[in-house]
CSV table of C-alpha atoms in Angstrom, one decimal:
chain,number,residue,atom,x,y,z
H,133,MET,CA,-137.5,-28.1,-26.0
H,134,ASN,CA,-135.2,-28.3,-29.0
H,135,SER,CA,-134.9,-32.0,-28.4
H,136,LEU,CA,-138.7,-32.4,-28.3
H,137,LEU,CA,-139.1,-30.4,-31.6
H,138,THR,CA,-136.4,-32.5,-33.3
H,139,LYS,CA,-138.2,-35.7,-32.3
H,140,LEU,CA,-141.6,-34.4,-33.4
H,141,SER,CA,-140.1,-33.4,-36.7
H,142,ALA,CA,-138.6,-36.9,-37.1
H,143,LEU,CA,-142.1,-38.3,-36.3
H,144,LEU,CA,-143.6,-36.3,-39.1
H,145,ARG,CA,-141.1,-37.6,-41.6
H,146,SER,CA,-141.3,-41.3,-40.6
H,147,PRO,CA,-143.9,-44.1,-40.9
H,148,THR,CA,-144.5,-43.6,-37.2
H,149,LEU,CA,-146.9,-40.8,-38.1
H,150,THR,CA,-148.9,-43.1,-40.2
H,151,TYR,CA,-149.0,-45.8,-37.6
H,152,THR,CA,-149.9,-43.2,-34.9
H,153,ALA,CA,-152.8,-41.8,-36.9
H,154,LEU,CA,-154.1,-45.2,-37.8
H,155,ALA,CA,-153.7,-46.6,-34.3
H,156,ILE,CA,-155.5,-43.6,-32.8
H,157,LEU,CA,-158.2,-44.0,-35.4
H,158,ALA,CA,-158.7,-47.7,-34.8
H,159,ARG,CA,-158.6,-47.4,-31.0
H,160,ALA,CA,-160.3,-44.0,-30.7
H,161,SER,CA,-163.7,-45.6,-30.5
H,162,PRO,CA,-163.8,-45.6,-26.7
H,163,LEU,CA,-162.9,-41.9,-26.8
H,164,LEU,CA,-165.5,-41.0,-29.4
H,165,LEU,CA,-168.2,-43.2,-27.8
H,166,GLY,CA,-167.3,-42.0,-24.3
H,167,PRO,CA,-169.6,-38.9,-24.3
H,168,LEU,CA,-172.5,-41.0,-25.6
H,169,TYR,CA,-171.9,-43.9,-23.2
H,170,THR,CA,-171.4,-41.8,-20.1
H,171,ARG,CA,-174.7,-40.2,-20.8
H,172,ARG,CA,-176.6,-43.4,-21.4
H,173,LEU,CA,-174.8,-45.6,-18.8
H,174,SER,CA,-174.4,-45.0,-15.1
H,175,THR,CA,-170.9,-45.0,-13.6
H,176,ALA,CA,-171.6,-48.5,-12.3
H,177,GLU,CA,-172.7,-49.8,-15.7
H,178,TYR,CA,-169.7,-48.1,-17.3
H,179,GLY,CA,-167.5,-49.9,-14.8
H,180,GLU,CA,-169.2,-53.2,-15.6
H,181,LEU,CA,-168.5,-52.6,-19.3
H,182,ALA,CA,-164.9,-51.8,-18.5
H,183,LEU,CA,-164.6,-55.0,-16.5
H,184,LEU,CA,-166.0,-57.1,-19.4
H,185,GLN,CA,-163.6,-55.4,-21.8
H,186,THR,CA,-160.7,-56.6,-19.6
H,187,PHE,CA,-161.7,-60.2,-20.2
H,188,ALA,CA,-161.9,-59.4,-23.9
H,189,ALA,CA,-158.4,-58.1,-23.8
H,190,ILE,CA,-156.8,-61.1,-22.1
H,191,LEU,CA,-158.8,-63.9,-23.9
H,192,PRO,CA,-157.0,-63.7,-27.3
H,193,MET,CA,-153.6,-64.4,-25.7
H,194,VAL,CA,-155.0,-67.3,-23.7
H,195,ALA,CA,-156.9,-68.7,-26.7
H,196,SER,CA,-153.9,-68.6,-29.0
H,197,LEU,CA,-151.5,-69.9,-26.3
H,198,GLY,CA,-149.3,-66.9,-27.0
H,199,MET,CA,-148.7,-67.9,-30.6
H,200,GLN,CA,-149.2,-64.3,-31.8
H,201,ALA,CA,-145.6,-63.7,-30.9
H,202,ALA,CA,-144.5,-66.6,-33.1
H,203,VAL,CA,-146.1,-65.0,-36.2
H,204,THR,CA,-143.6,-62.1,-36.6
H,205,ARG,CA,-140.7,-64.2,-35.1
H,206,PHE,CA,-141.1,-66.8,-37.8
H,207,PHE,CA,-141.4,-64.1,-40.5
H,208,PHE,CA,-138.1,-62.6,-39.5
H,209,GLU,CA,-136.2,-65.9,-39.0
H,210,GLU,CA,-136.1,-66.9,-42.7
H,211,ASP,CA,-136.1,-65.4,-46.1
H,212,LYS,CA,-139.4,-63.6,-46.8
H,213,PRO,CA,-141.2,-66.2,-48.9
H,214,ALA,CA,-140.4,-69.1,-46.5
H,215,GLY,CA,-140.9,-66.9,-43.4
H,216,LEU,CA,-144.2,-65.7,-44.7
H,217,PHE,CA,-145.4,-69.3,-45.4
H,218,ARG,CA,-144.5,-70.4,-41.8
H,219,ALA,CA,-146.2,-67.3,-40.4
H,220,GLY,CA,-149.3,-68.1,-42.4
H,221,THR,CA,-149.3,-71.6,-41.0
H,222,VAL,CA,-149.1,-70.3,-37.5
H,223,ALA,CA,-152.0,-67.9,-38.3
H,224,ARG,CA,-154.2,-70.8,-39.4
H,225,TRP,CA,-153.6,-72.6,-36.1
H,226,ILE,CA,-154.3,-69.4,-34.2
H,227,SER,CA,-157.6,-69.1,-36.0
H,228,LEU,CA,-158.5,-72.7,-35.2
H,229,PHE,CA,-157.7,-72.3,-31.5
H,230,GLY,CA,-159.7,-69.0,-31.3
H,231,ILE,CA,-162.8,-70.6,-32.8
H,232,ALA,CA,-162.6,-73.6,-30.5
H,233,THR,CA,-162.2,-71.3,-27.4
H,234,THR,CA,-165.2,-69.2,-28.4
H,235,ILE,CA,-167.4,-72.2,-28.9
H,236,LEU,CA,-166.4,-73.8,-25.6
H,237,ALA,CA,-166.8,-70.5,-23.6
H,238,VAL,CA,-170.3,-69.7,-25.1
H,239,THR,CA,-171.4,-73.3,-24.5
H,240,ALA,CA,-170.4,-73.1,-20.8
H,241,ALA,CA,-172.2,-69.7,-20.4
H,242,MET,CA,-175.4,-71.3,-21.9
H,243,SER,CA,-175.2,-74.1,-19.4
H,244,ILE,CA,-174.9,-71.6,-16.5
H,245,ASP,CA,-177.9,-69.6,-17.7
H,246,ALA,CA,-179.9,-72.8,-18.2
H,247,ILE,CA,-179.6,-73.7,-14.5
H,248,GLY,CA,-180.5,-70.2,-13.4
H,249,LEU,CA,-177.1,-68.9,-12.2
H,250,GLY,CA,-176.6,-66.2,-14.8
H,251,GLY,CA,-177.3,-62.5,-14.1
H,252,TRP,CA,-178.5,-59.6,-16.2
H,253,PRO,CA,-177.6,-59.1,-19.0
H,254,PRO,CA,-177.8,-62.9,-19.5
H,255,LEU,CA,-174.4,-64.5,-19.1
H,256,THR,CA,-174.7,-66.1,-22.6
H,257,TRP,CA,-175.2,-62.7,-24.2
H,258,SER,CA,-172.3,-61.1,-22.4
H,259,CYS,CA,-170.0,-64.1,-23.0
H,260,LEU,CA,-171.0,-64.3,-26.7
H,261,CYS,CA,-170.3,-60.6,-27.2
H,262,VAL,CA,-167.0,-60.7,-25.3
H,263,CYS,CA,-165.7,-63.9,-27.0
H,264,VAL,CA,-166.6,-62.9,-30.5
H,265,PHE,CA,-165.0,-59.5,-29.9
H,266,ALA,CA,-161.9,-61.2,-28.6
H,267,LEU,CA,-161.9,-63.6,-31.6
H,268,GLY,CA,-162.1,-60.7,-34.0
H,269,SER,CA,-159.2,-58.9,-32.2
H,270,LEU,CA,-157.2,-62.1,-32.3
H,271,VAL,CA,-157.5,-62.9,-36.0
H,272,LEU,CA,-157.2,-59.3,-37.1
H,273,SER,CA,-154.0,-58.9,-35.1
H,274,VAL,CA,-152.2,-61.5,-37.3
H,275,PRO,CA,-152.4,-59.6,-40.7
H,276,VAL,CA,-151.8,-56.3,-38.9
H,277,ALA,CA,-148.6,-57.7,-37.3
H,278,LEU,CA,-147.4,-59.2,-40.6
H,279,LEU,CA,-148.1,-56.0,-42.6
H,280,ARG,CA,-146.3,-54.0,-40.0
H,281,ALA,CA,-143.3,-56.4,-40.2
H,282,GLN,CA,-143.4,-55.8,-44.0
H,283,GLN,CA,-143.6,-52.1,-43.3
H,284,ARG,CA,-146.8,-51.6,-45.2
H,285,PRO,CA,-148.7,-48.9,-43.2
H,286,SER,CA,-151.3,-48.2,-45.9
H,287,ALA,CA,-152.5,-51.8,-45.7
H,288,VAL,CA,-152.5,-51.7,-41.9
H,289,GLY,CA,-154.7,-48.6,-42.3
H,290,VAL,CA,-157.4,-50.4,-44.3
H,291,LEU,CA,-157.8,-53.0,-41.5
H,292,GLN,CA,-157.7,-50.5,-38.7
H,293,LEU,CA,-160.2,-48.3,-40.4
H,294,GLY,CA,-162.6,-51.2,-40.6
H,295,ASP,CA,-162.1,-51.8,-36.9
H,296,PHE,CA,-162.8,-48.2,-36.1
H,297,ALA,CA,-165.9,-47.9,-38.3
H,298,SER,CA,-167.6,-51.1,-37.1
H,299,MET,CA,-167.1,-50.3,-33.4
H,300,VAL,CA,-168.2,-46.6,-33.6
H,301,GLY,CA,-171.1,-47.4,-35.9
H,302,GLY,CA,-172.4,-50.2,-33.7
H,303,GLY,CA,-172.2,-48.0,-30.6
H,304,ILE,CA,-174.0,-45.1,-32.2
H,305,VAL,CA,-176.8,-47.3,-33.5
H,306,LEU,CA,-177.3,-49.6,-30.5
H,307,VAL,CA,-176.7,-47.3,-27.6
H,308,GLY,CA,-177.5,-43.9,-29.2
H,309,ALA,CA,-180.3,-44.5,-31.6
H,310,LEU,CA,-181.9,-47.6,-30.1
H,311,GLY,CA,-181.2,-46.7,-26.4
H,312,LEU,CA,-180.2,-50.2,-25.4
H,313,GLY,CA,-177.8,-49.1,-22.7
H,314,LEU,CA,-175.3,-51.8,-21.5
H,315,ARG,CA,-176.8,-54.5,-23.7
H,316,GLY,CA,-176.3,-52.2,-26.7
H,317,ALA,CA,-172.7,-51.5,-25.8
H,318,LEU,CA,-172.1,-55.3,-25.6
H,319,GLY,CA,-173.9,-55.6,-29.0
H,320,ALA,CA,-171.5,-53.1,-30.5
H,321,MET,CA,-168.6,-55.3,-29.3
H,322,LEU,CA,-170.3,-58.3,-31.0
H,323,PHE,CA,-170.7,-56.4,-34.3
H,324,ASN,CA,-167.1,-55.2,-34.1
H,325,GLY,CA,-165.9,-58.7,-33.5
H,326,LEU,CA,-167.8,-60.2,-36.4
H,327,SER,CA,-166.4,-57.5,-38.7
H,328,ASN,CA,-162.8,-57.9,-37.6
H,329,ALA,CA,-163.1,-61.7,-37.8
H,330,LEU,CA,-164.3,-61.4,-41.4
H,331,LEU,CA,-161.3,-59.1,-42.3
H,332,GLY,CA,-158.8,-61.3,-40.4
H,333,PHE,CA,-160.0,-64.6,-41.8
H,334,SER,CA,-159.9,-63.1,-45.3
H,335,TYR,CA,-156.3,-62.2,-45.0
H,336,ILE,CA,-155.3,-65.4,-43.2
H,337,PHE,CA,-157.0,-67.9,-45.6
H,338,LEU,CA,-157.1,-66.0,-48.8
H,339,ARG,CA,-154.0,-63.7,-48.9
H,340,TYR,CA,-151.4,-65.7,-47.0
H,341,ARG,CA,-150.2,-69.2,-48.0
H,342,GLY,CA,-149.8,-71.8,-45.3
H,343,ASP,CA,-151.0,-75.2,-44.1
H,344,PHE,CA,-151.9,-77.0,-40.9
H,345,ALA,CA,-148.5,-78.7,-40.4
H,346,VAL,CA,-148.3,-80.1,-36.9
H,347,SER,CA,-144.5,-79.7,-36.9
H,348,THR,CA,-144.9,-75.9,-37.4
H,349,LEU,CA,-147.5,-75.9,-34.6
H,350,ARG,CA,-145.0,-77.7,-32.2
H,351,GLN,CA,-142.3,-75.2,-33.1
H,352,ALA,CA,-144.7,-72.3,-32.5
H,353,LEU,CA,-145.8,-73.6,-29.2
H,354,ARG,CA,-142.2,-74.3,-28.1
H,355,PHE,CA,-141.5,-70.6,-28.8
H,356,SER,CA,-144.7,-69.1,-27.5
H,357,LEU,CA,-145.6,-71.1,-24.4
H,358,PRO,CA,-142.8,-69.6,-22.3
H,359,PHE,CA,-144.3,-66.2,-23.3
H,360,LEU,CA,-147.8,-67.1,-22.1
H,361,PRO,CA,-147.1,-66.1,-18.5
H,362,HIS,CA,-145.7,-62.9,-19.9
H,363,PHE,CA,-148.8,-62.1,-21.8
H,364,VAL,CA,-151.1,-62.9,-18.9
H,365,ALA,CA,-148.9,-60.9,-16.5
H,366,ASN,CA,-148.7,-58.0,-18.9
H,367,GLN,CA,-152.5,-57.8,-18.9
H,368,LEU,CA,-152.5,-58.1,-15.1
H,369,LEU,CA,-150.3,-55.0,-15.0
H,370,THR,CA,-152.8,-53.0,-17.1
H,371,ILE,CA,-156.2,-54.4,-16.0
H,372,GLY,CA,-155.7,-56.2,-12.8
H,373,ASP,CA,-156.4,-53.1,-10.8
H,374,ARG,CA,-159.9,-53.1,-12.3
H,375,TRP,CA,-160.6,-56.6,-11.0
H,376,VAL,CA,-159.4,-55.7,-7.6
H,377,MET,CA,-161.5,-52.5,-7.5
H,378,SER,CA,-164.5,-54.6,-8.5
H,379,SER,CA,-163.9,-57.2,-5.9
H,380,PHE,CA,-163.9,-54.5,-3.2
H,381,GLY,CA,-167.2,-53.1,-4.4
H,382,LEU,CA,-165.9,-50.0,-6.2
H,383,LYS,CA,-167.7,-50.4,-9.5
H,384,ALA,CA,-168.9,-46.9,-9.6
H,385,LYS,CA,-165.3,-45.6,-9.1
H,386,LEU,CA,-164.2,-48.2,-11.6
H,387,GLY,CA,-166.2,-46.4,-14.3
H,388,THR,CA,-164.4,-43.1,-13.6
H,389,TYR,CA,-161.0,-44.9,-13.4
H,390,ALA,CA,-161.6,-46.8,-16.7
H,391,LEU,CA,-162.5,-43.6,-18.5
H,392,ALA,CA,-159.3,-42.0,-17.3
H,393,SER,CA,-157.4,-44.9,-18.7
H,394,GLN,CA,-159.1,-44.6,-22.0
H,395,LEU,CA,-158.5,-40.8,-22.2
H,396,SER,CA,-154.8,-41.4,-21.5
H,397,SER,CA,-154.7,-43.7,-24.6
H,398,PRO,CA,-153.4,-41.0,-27.0
H,399,ALA,CA,-150.1,-41.0,-25.1
H,400,SER,CA,-149.8,-44.7,-24.9
H,401,LEU,CA,-150.9,-45.0,-28.6
H,402,VAL,CA,-148.2,-42.7,-29.8
H,403,VAL,CA,-145.6,-44.6,-27.8
H,404,GLY,CA,-147.0,-47.8,-29.2
H,405,ALA,CA,-147.0,-46.5,-32.7
H,406,TRP,CA,-143.3,-45.4,-32.3
H,407,ASN,CA,-142.6,-49.0,-31.2
H,408,ASP,CA,-144.5,-50.3,-34.2
H,409,SER,CA,-142.1,-48.6,-36.5
H,410,ALA,CA,-139.0,-49.0,-34.3
H,411,SER,CA,-139.4,-52.7,-33.6
H,412,PRO,CA,-139.1,-53.9,-37.3
H,413,ARG,CA,-136.0,-51.6,-37.7
H,414,THR,CA,-134.5,-53.3,-34.6
H,415,GLY,CA,-135.3,-56.7,-36.2
H,416,GLU,CA,-133.5,-55.6,-39.4
H,417,VAL,CA,-130.5,-54.3,-37.5
H,418,ALA,CA,-130.3,-57.6,-35.6
H,419,ARG,CA,-130.4,-59.5,-38.9
H,420,THR,CA,-127.8,-57.5,-40.6
H,421,SER,CA,-125.5,-56.2,-37.8
H,422,GLY,CA,-126.2,-58.4,-34.8
H,423,LYS,CA,-125.8,-57.4,-31.2
H,424,ALA,CA,-123.2,-54.8,-32.1
H,425,GLY,CA,-125.7,-52.9,-34.2
H,426,MET,CA,-128.4,-53.0,-31.5
H,427,LYS,CA,-125.9,-51.9,-28.9
H,428,ALA,CA,-124.9,-48.9,-31.0
H,429,ALA,CA,-128.6,-47.7,-31.3
H,430,LEU,CA,-129.8,-48.6,-27.8
H,431,TRP,CA,-129.5,-45.3,-26.0
H,432,THR,CA,-130.6,-43.2,-28.9
H,433,GLU,CA,-133.7,-45.4,-29.4
H,434,THR,CA,-134.5,-45.2,-25.6
H,435,ARG,CA,-134.2,-41.4,-25.6
H,436,ASN,CA,-136.6,-41.2,-28.5
H,437,TYR,CA,-139.2,-43.2,-26.7
H,438,LEU,CA,-138.9,-41.1,-23.5
H,439,VAL,CA,-139.1,-37.8,-25.4
H,440,VAL,CA,-142.3,-38.9,-27.2
H,441,ALA,CA,-143.9,-40.2,-24.0
H,442,ILE,CA,-143.1,-37.1,-22.1
H,443,GLY,CA,-144.4,-34.8,-24.8
H,444,MET,CA,-147.7,-36.7,-25.2
H,445,GLY,CA,-148.1,-37.1,-21.5
H,446,VAL,CA,-147.9,-33.3,-21.0
H,447,LEU,CA,-150.4,-32.7,-23.9
H,448,VAL,CA,-152.9,-35.2,-22.5
H,449,SER,CA,-152.6,-33.8,-18.9
H,450,LEU,CA,-153.1,-30.2,-20.2
H,451,ALA,CA,-156.5,-31.3,-21.7
H,452,ALA,CA,-157.7,-32.8,-18.4
H,453,PRO,CA,-159.7,-29.7,-17.2
H,454,ILE,CA,-162.2,-30.1,-20.1
H,455,VAL,CA,-163.2,-33.7,-19.1
H,456,PRO,CA,-166.2,-32.8,-16.9
H,457,PHE,CA,-167.7,-30.7,-19.7
H,458,VAL,CA,-167.4,-33.4,-22.3
H,459,PHE,CA,-168.2,-36.6,-20.3
H,460,THR,CA,-170.6,-35.2,-17.7
H,461,ARG,CA,-169.7,-34.1,-14.1
H,462,ASP,CA,-170.4,-37.6,-12.8
H,463,PHE,CA,-167.0,-38.5,-14.3
H,464,GLY,CA,-165.3,-35.3,-13.1
H,465,ASP,CA,-162.7,-37.1,-11.0
H,466,THR,CA,-161.2,-38.5,-14.3
H,467,ALA,CA,-159.4,-35.2,-14.7
H,468,LEU,CA,-157.5,-35.7,-11.5
H,469,TYR,CA,-156.4,-39.2,-12.4
H,470,LEU,CA,-155.1,-38.4,-15.9
H,471,PRO,CA,-151.7,-36.8,-15.0
H,472,VAL,CA,-150.8,-39.8,-12.8
H,473,ILE,CA,-151.6,-42.3,-15.5
H,474,CYS,CA,-149.6,-40.3,-18.0
H,475,LEU,CA,-146.7,-40.4,-15.5
H,476,SER,CA,-146.9,-44.2,-15.5
H,477,ILE,CA,-146.8,-44.2,-19.3
H,478,VAL,CA,-143.6,-42.3,-19.2
H,479,ALA,CA,-142.2,-44.7,-16.6
H,480,GLU,CA,-143.1,-47.6,-19.0
H,481,ALA,CA,-141.7,-46.0,-22.2
H,482,ALA,CA,-138.1,-47.3,-21.9
H,483,TYR,CA,-139.5,-50.8,-21.4
H,484,TYR,CA,-140.2,-51.1,-25.1
H,485,PRO,CA,-136.8,-50.6,-26.7
H,486,MET,CA,-135.2,-52.7,-24.0
H,487,THR,CA,-137.6,-55.5,-24.7
H,488,ASN,CA,-137.0,-55.3,-28.5
H,489,VAL,CA,-133.3,-55.8,-27.8
H,490,ILE,CA,-134.0,-58.7,-25.5
H,491,PHE,CA,-136.3,-60.3,-28.1
H,492,PHE,CA,-134.0,-60.0,-31.1
H,493,ALA,CA,-131.0,-61.0,-29.0
H,494,ASN,CA,-132.7,-64.4,-28.4
H,495,GLU,CA,-132.8,-63.9,-24.6
H,496,ASN,CA,-136.6,-64.3,-24.4
H,497,ARG,CA,-136.4,-66.3,-21.2
H,498,TRP,CA,-136.0,-63.0,-19.3
H,499,ILE,CA,-139.2,-61.4,-20.7
H,500,PRO,CA,-141.6,-63.6,-18.7
H,501,VAL,CA,-139.5,-63.2,-15.6
H,502,MET,CA,-139.7,-59.4,-15.5
H,503,THR,CA,-143.4,-59.2,-16.5
H,504,VAL,CA,-144.6,-61.9,-14.1
H,505,THR,CA,-142.6,-60.3,-11.3
H,506,ALA,CA,-144.0,-56.9,-12.0
H,507,GLY,CA,-147.5,-58.4,-12.4
H,508,LEU,CA,-147.4,-60.0,-9.0
H,509,VAL,CA,-146.1,-56.8,-7.4
H,510,SER,CA,-148.9,-54.9,-9.1
H,511,LEU,CA,-151.5,-57.4,-7.7
H,512,VAL,CA,-150.1,-57.3,-4.2
H,513,ALA,CA,-149.9,-53.5,-4.3
H,514,ASN,CA,-153.5,-53.2,-5.5
H,515,VAL,CA,-154.8,-55.5,-2.8
H,516,ALA,CA,-152.9,-53.6,-0.2
H,517,LEU,CA,-153.5,-50.0,-1.3
H,518,ILE,CA,-157.0,-50.0,-2.9
H,519,PRO,CA,-158.9,-50.8,0.3
H,520,VAL,CA,-157.1,-47.9,2.0
H,521,PHE,CA,-156.8,-45.3,-0.7
H,522,GLY,CA,-159.4,-46.4,-3.2
H,523,THR,CA,-158.7,-45.2,-6.8
H,524,TRP,CA,-155.5,-43.5,-5.8
H,525,GLY,CA,-154.2,-46.8,-4.5
H,526,ALA,CA,-154.8,-48.3,-7.9
H,527,LEU,CA,-152.9,-45.4,-9.5
H,528,LEU,CA,-150.0,-45.7,-7.2
H,529,SER,CA,-149.8,-49.5,-7.7
H,530,ARG,CA,-149.7,-48.9,-11.4
H,531,LEU,CA,-146.8,-46.5,-11.2
H,532,ILE,CA,-144.9,-48.8,-8.9
H,533,ALA,CA,-145.3,-51.8,-11.2
H,534,MET,CA,-144.5,-50.0,-14.4
H,535,SER,CA,-141.4,-48.5,-12.9
H,536,LEU,CA,-140.2,-51.9,-11.6
H,537,ARG,CA,-140.8,-53.6,-15.0
H,538,THR,CA,-138.8,-50.9,-16.8
H,539,GLY,CA,-136.0,-51.2,-14.4
H,540,MET,CA,-135.8,-54.9,-14.9
H,541,ALA,CA,-135.9,-54.5,-18.7
H,542,VAL,CA,-133.0,-52.1,-18.6
H,543,TYR,CA,-131.0,-54.6,-16.6
H,544,PHE,CA,-131.8,-57.6,-18.8
H,545,ALA,CA,-131.2,-55.7,-22.1
H,546,ARG,CA,-127.8,-54.7,-20.9
H,547,ARG,CA,-127.0,-58.3,-20.0
H,548,ALA,CA,-128.3,-59.5,-23.4
H,549,LEU,CA,-125.9,-57.2,-25.2
H,550,LYS,CA,-123.1,-57.3,-22.6
H,551,VAL,CA,-123.1,-53.6,-22.5
H,552,VAL,CA,-122.4,-52.8,-18.8
H,553,GLY,CA,-121.8,-49.1,-18.7
H,554,ALA,CA,-122.5,-48.7,-22.4
H,555,MET,CA,-125.6,-46.5,-21.8
H,556,LYS,CA,-123.4,-43.8,-20.4
H,557,GLU,CA,-120.8,-44.2,-23.2
H,558,SER,CA,-123.3,-44.2,-26.1
H,559,PRO,CA,-124.0,-40.8,-27.7
């Protein structure tokens, strides 16, 4: 208990609190819109929306060919003016790739609708909403990442506040006031994407210097392409279970499961916010003290992540009994799923500091290995367990995959720093 209070006190005095509050605000829209959406959409429609959101989550990584990772990497590799210019150049290429992907995807959807193979809502509408939402997320992520690297939480807050306001405002108007149901929920995604794209493009093209140098693009792709399997597999770990559930005809259950994942987000957001503030510090330690500095801080950092994850997991689980009263009794099973999802978040927590060490130790080749391995294990486990145990099979698969990935991250981080046995020796 004393350890938990100490970590929470440190959280209150650090930029992590700012990042946590802003991240929760920016990503709290599903939680705030949940009571409205669960009353205006059936469990099957809510599951359909959750499935479309998974495509929106994976599309930015595929569209940018993983170059999002190169933005912060290039920033830290050189002195700040030169590093910021190279990062701005990568950001311009990311924007171009994102726009091209959106145009191609929407054109393909229009062709499918034209020959009568689309469904309802029309594929063109669904594709347009998802792709523009993904484009907005993609381009907004660039200034957010650079501002975090520069340790400017207030500026990050401006962008995330805009993200939050556009999503919640669109949902209230289109689903609540106009009663457009699933089409309105997709329209809210479209409005949010347009708003985020405007903010992102403003930063990329007006605030950051850069050009369209092909040489920088080649360098970025050489760095990022090996990460692409990692990005895809990482999404497979978190959303692949929803695809498997849908393929087995469990869309009604998928809605309840998706809501449970959203309600567990405060725990994952706090861990992510802790990582947002810890990762730049690890980068600075790597730049000034090398592997020796990262080695000295490894166990303390890992312990901090675990304490934060456990504390938030307990708090979220304790709130589970009120779920049926807030989100209607049709989604009552959500309360049963929350503690298991929180347990998987705890199992995943140590992955982040270990991966930061691997990243800044220039041993990036191991990151795709462990993520792809865990992603494949997750897919196999879901296919094997969901037909037998339904939603509980998805929960068990998630826990297995997250635990496996964390175990591999610990192994490869220790190899990267050549610290066999050091975790026991560190204070």
